[in-house]
Amino acid sequence: MSTPTNLIGLSREALAAEMAAIGEKPFRAKQLWHWLYNRGETDFTRMTSIAKPMQAKLAERYVVHRPEMAREQRSEDGTRKWLLKFGDGNEAETVYIPDADEDRGAVCISSQVGCTLTCKFCHTGTQLLVRNLTAAEIVGQVMAARDSYGEWPTPDDGGRMISNIVVMGMGEPLYNFENVATALKIAMDGDGIGISKRRITLSTSGVVPMMRRCGAELGVNLAVSLHAVTDDIRDRIMPINKKYPLAELILACREYPGASNARRITFEYVMLKGINDSEADARHLLRLIKGLPAKFNLIPFNPWPGSEFETSPMATVKRFSDILQDEGYSAPIRMPRGRDILAACGQLRSESQRVKCSRLKERLAAGIENEH
Ligand code: SAH
Ligand code: SF4
């Protein structure tokens, strides 16, 4: 017997095709979609609007599978961290970061186990790519977070803790675009999870040829890991810059579909002591993005064992921020969250990777408090 297909992660079209293949009418796909993504139901026998024989038919062929929640940790500041285990034993951590004083927040999800890029300041960059996550595993992270908050059926927009998604976890999402796109379209669908594209931010290290598609097909907010203002420095700390240098990256930002003053591109900037944190760098940055609908997110570097960088002193970060803000840009300093449960940027890791490679460690970007 073939292994049952997981219904989670199938696009609407793919779900409709599955129903057609087993001789069911198109409205079944609609019905199922609602159970899967609005109600969060995992058991066919509880899908009460579906007749019993049909439930049995579905159960023979399909499963509704979420990544297994191997561990949950709760920080005193409200951050939650889940260790999710996938079907093949690989693991990734997903973090929920609450908004400063509101009953909502963002779930920070991963797109790959590991990363093929080797940014020097990023712990994920020291590990081998294990593999791309599937669409089911990507949207499954959002669903597992909802499970933890009991947010099924989908609450009205007002009362959701899981109100935003940031694709800022492990991996380069634009190197796994098809799966990320399928997962995000599922998450955006109004008959299901219903998190609007305006509440979704995707962070890229600058995969220039995929940026237009990301904007045109998904229309999500874009965050770009800039981290340097000259090709010289960026080449050194982010090898992807050798392939897609700053001028091309900034041009792709200027052409990003849907960017406007109301929907600005976030430039993430890790503050590395003595490398990219001078006042001259801040002014250079302003010149570089001139005319772009931009905002900034200054991230104090989170050191990890063996990293070659130091965190810029807070006064330096503050000065950098002031220079940008004096020109009218939003430039908050992203403070680490969930420190007590090691959920801040650069602090995450997963057992599967430690076993596979001693240097493997993952971290998820943990700051979203200024994103919405
Ligand atoms: N691969 C994508 C998304 C994941 S990284 C990207 O690079 O944009 C999310 C953010 O965390 C990026 O801006 C990344 O540069 C930053 N980051 C990585 N390592 C960090 C560290 N040690 N301290 C602080 N931020 C870090
Ligand atoms: Fe990959 Fe992003 Fe880390 Fe660079 S910063 S190694 S692109 S996860």
Coordinates of N, CA and C in Angstrom, one line a residue, residues 38 96 102-106 146 149 151 153-164 187 189-190 192-196 199:
N38 N -9.5 26.3 8.7 CA -10.3 27.2 9.5 C -10.5 26.6 10.9
Y96 N 7.5 32.2 18.8 CA 6.4 33.2 18.8 C 6.8 34.4 19.6
E102 N 0.4 44.2 23.4 CA -0.9 43.9 22.8 C -1.1 42.4 22.8
D103 N -2.3 41.9 22.6 CA -2.6 40.5 22.6 C -2.4 40.0 21.2
R104 N -1.3 40.2 20.6 CA -1.0 39.7 19.3 C 0.5 39.5 19.1
G105 N 0.9 38.9 18.1 CA 2.3 38.8 17.9 C 2.6 38.0 16.6
A106 N 3.9 37.7 16.4 CA 4.3 37.1 15.2 C 4.9 35.7 15.4
R146 N -0.6 27.9 16.4 CA -2.0 28.0 16.7 C -2.5 26.9 17.6
Y149 N -1.8 27.9 21.1 CA -2.7 28.9 21.6 C -4.2 28.6 21.5
E151 N -6.0 28.4 18.9 CA -6.7 29.4 18.0 C -7.4 28.7 16.9
P153 N -11.5 27.3 16.0 CA -11.5 27.8 14.6 C -10.8 29.2 14.6
T154 N -10.4 29.5 13.3 CA -9.8 30.8 13.1 C -10.5 31.9 13.8
P155 N -9.9 32.6 14.8 CA -10.6 33.7 15.5 C -10.7 34.9 14.5
D156 N -11.7 35.8 14.8 CA -11.8 37.0 14.1 C -10.5 37.8 14.3
D157 N -10.3 38.7 13.3 CA -9.0 39.4 13.3 C -8.6 40.0 14.7
G158 N -9.7 40.5 15.4 CA -9.4 41.1 16.6 C -8.7 40.3 17.7
G159 N -9.1 39.1 17.8 CA -8.6 38.3 19.0 C -7.5 37.3 18.7
R160 N -6.6 37.5 17.8 CA -5.6 36.5 17.5 C -4.3 36.8 18.1
M161 N -3.7 35.8 18.8 CA -2.4 36.0 19.2 C -1.4 35.8 18.0
I162 N -1.7 34.8 17.2 CA -0.9 34.6 16.0 C -1.4 35.5 14.9
S163 N -1.0 36.8 14.9 CA -1.6 37.7 14.0 C -0.6 38.0 12.8
N164 N 0.6 37.7 13.0 CA 1.6 38.0 11.9 C 2.5 36.8 11.7
A187 N -1.6 30.1 4.1 CA -1.7 30.9 5.3 C -2.6 32.2 5.1
D189 N -5.0 32.6 2.9 CA -6.3 32.3 2.3 C -7.4 32.7 3.4
G190 N -8.3 33.5 3.0 CA -9.4 34.0 3.9 C -10.3 33.0 4.4
G192 N -9.4 30.2 5.5 CA -8.7 29.3 6.3 C -7.9 30.1 7.4
I193 N -6.6 30.0 7.4 CA -5.8 30.7 8.5 C -6.0 32.2 8.4
G194 N -6.1 32.7 7.2 CA -6.5 34.1 7.0 C -5.6 35.2 7.6
I195 N -4.3 35.0 7.5 CA -3.4 36.0 7.9 C -3.0 36.8 6.6
S196 N -3.4 38.1 6.6 CA -3.3 38.9 5.4 C -1.8 39.1 5.0
R199 N 0.4 41.3 6.8 CA 0.9 40.9 8.1 C 1.9 39.8 8.0

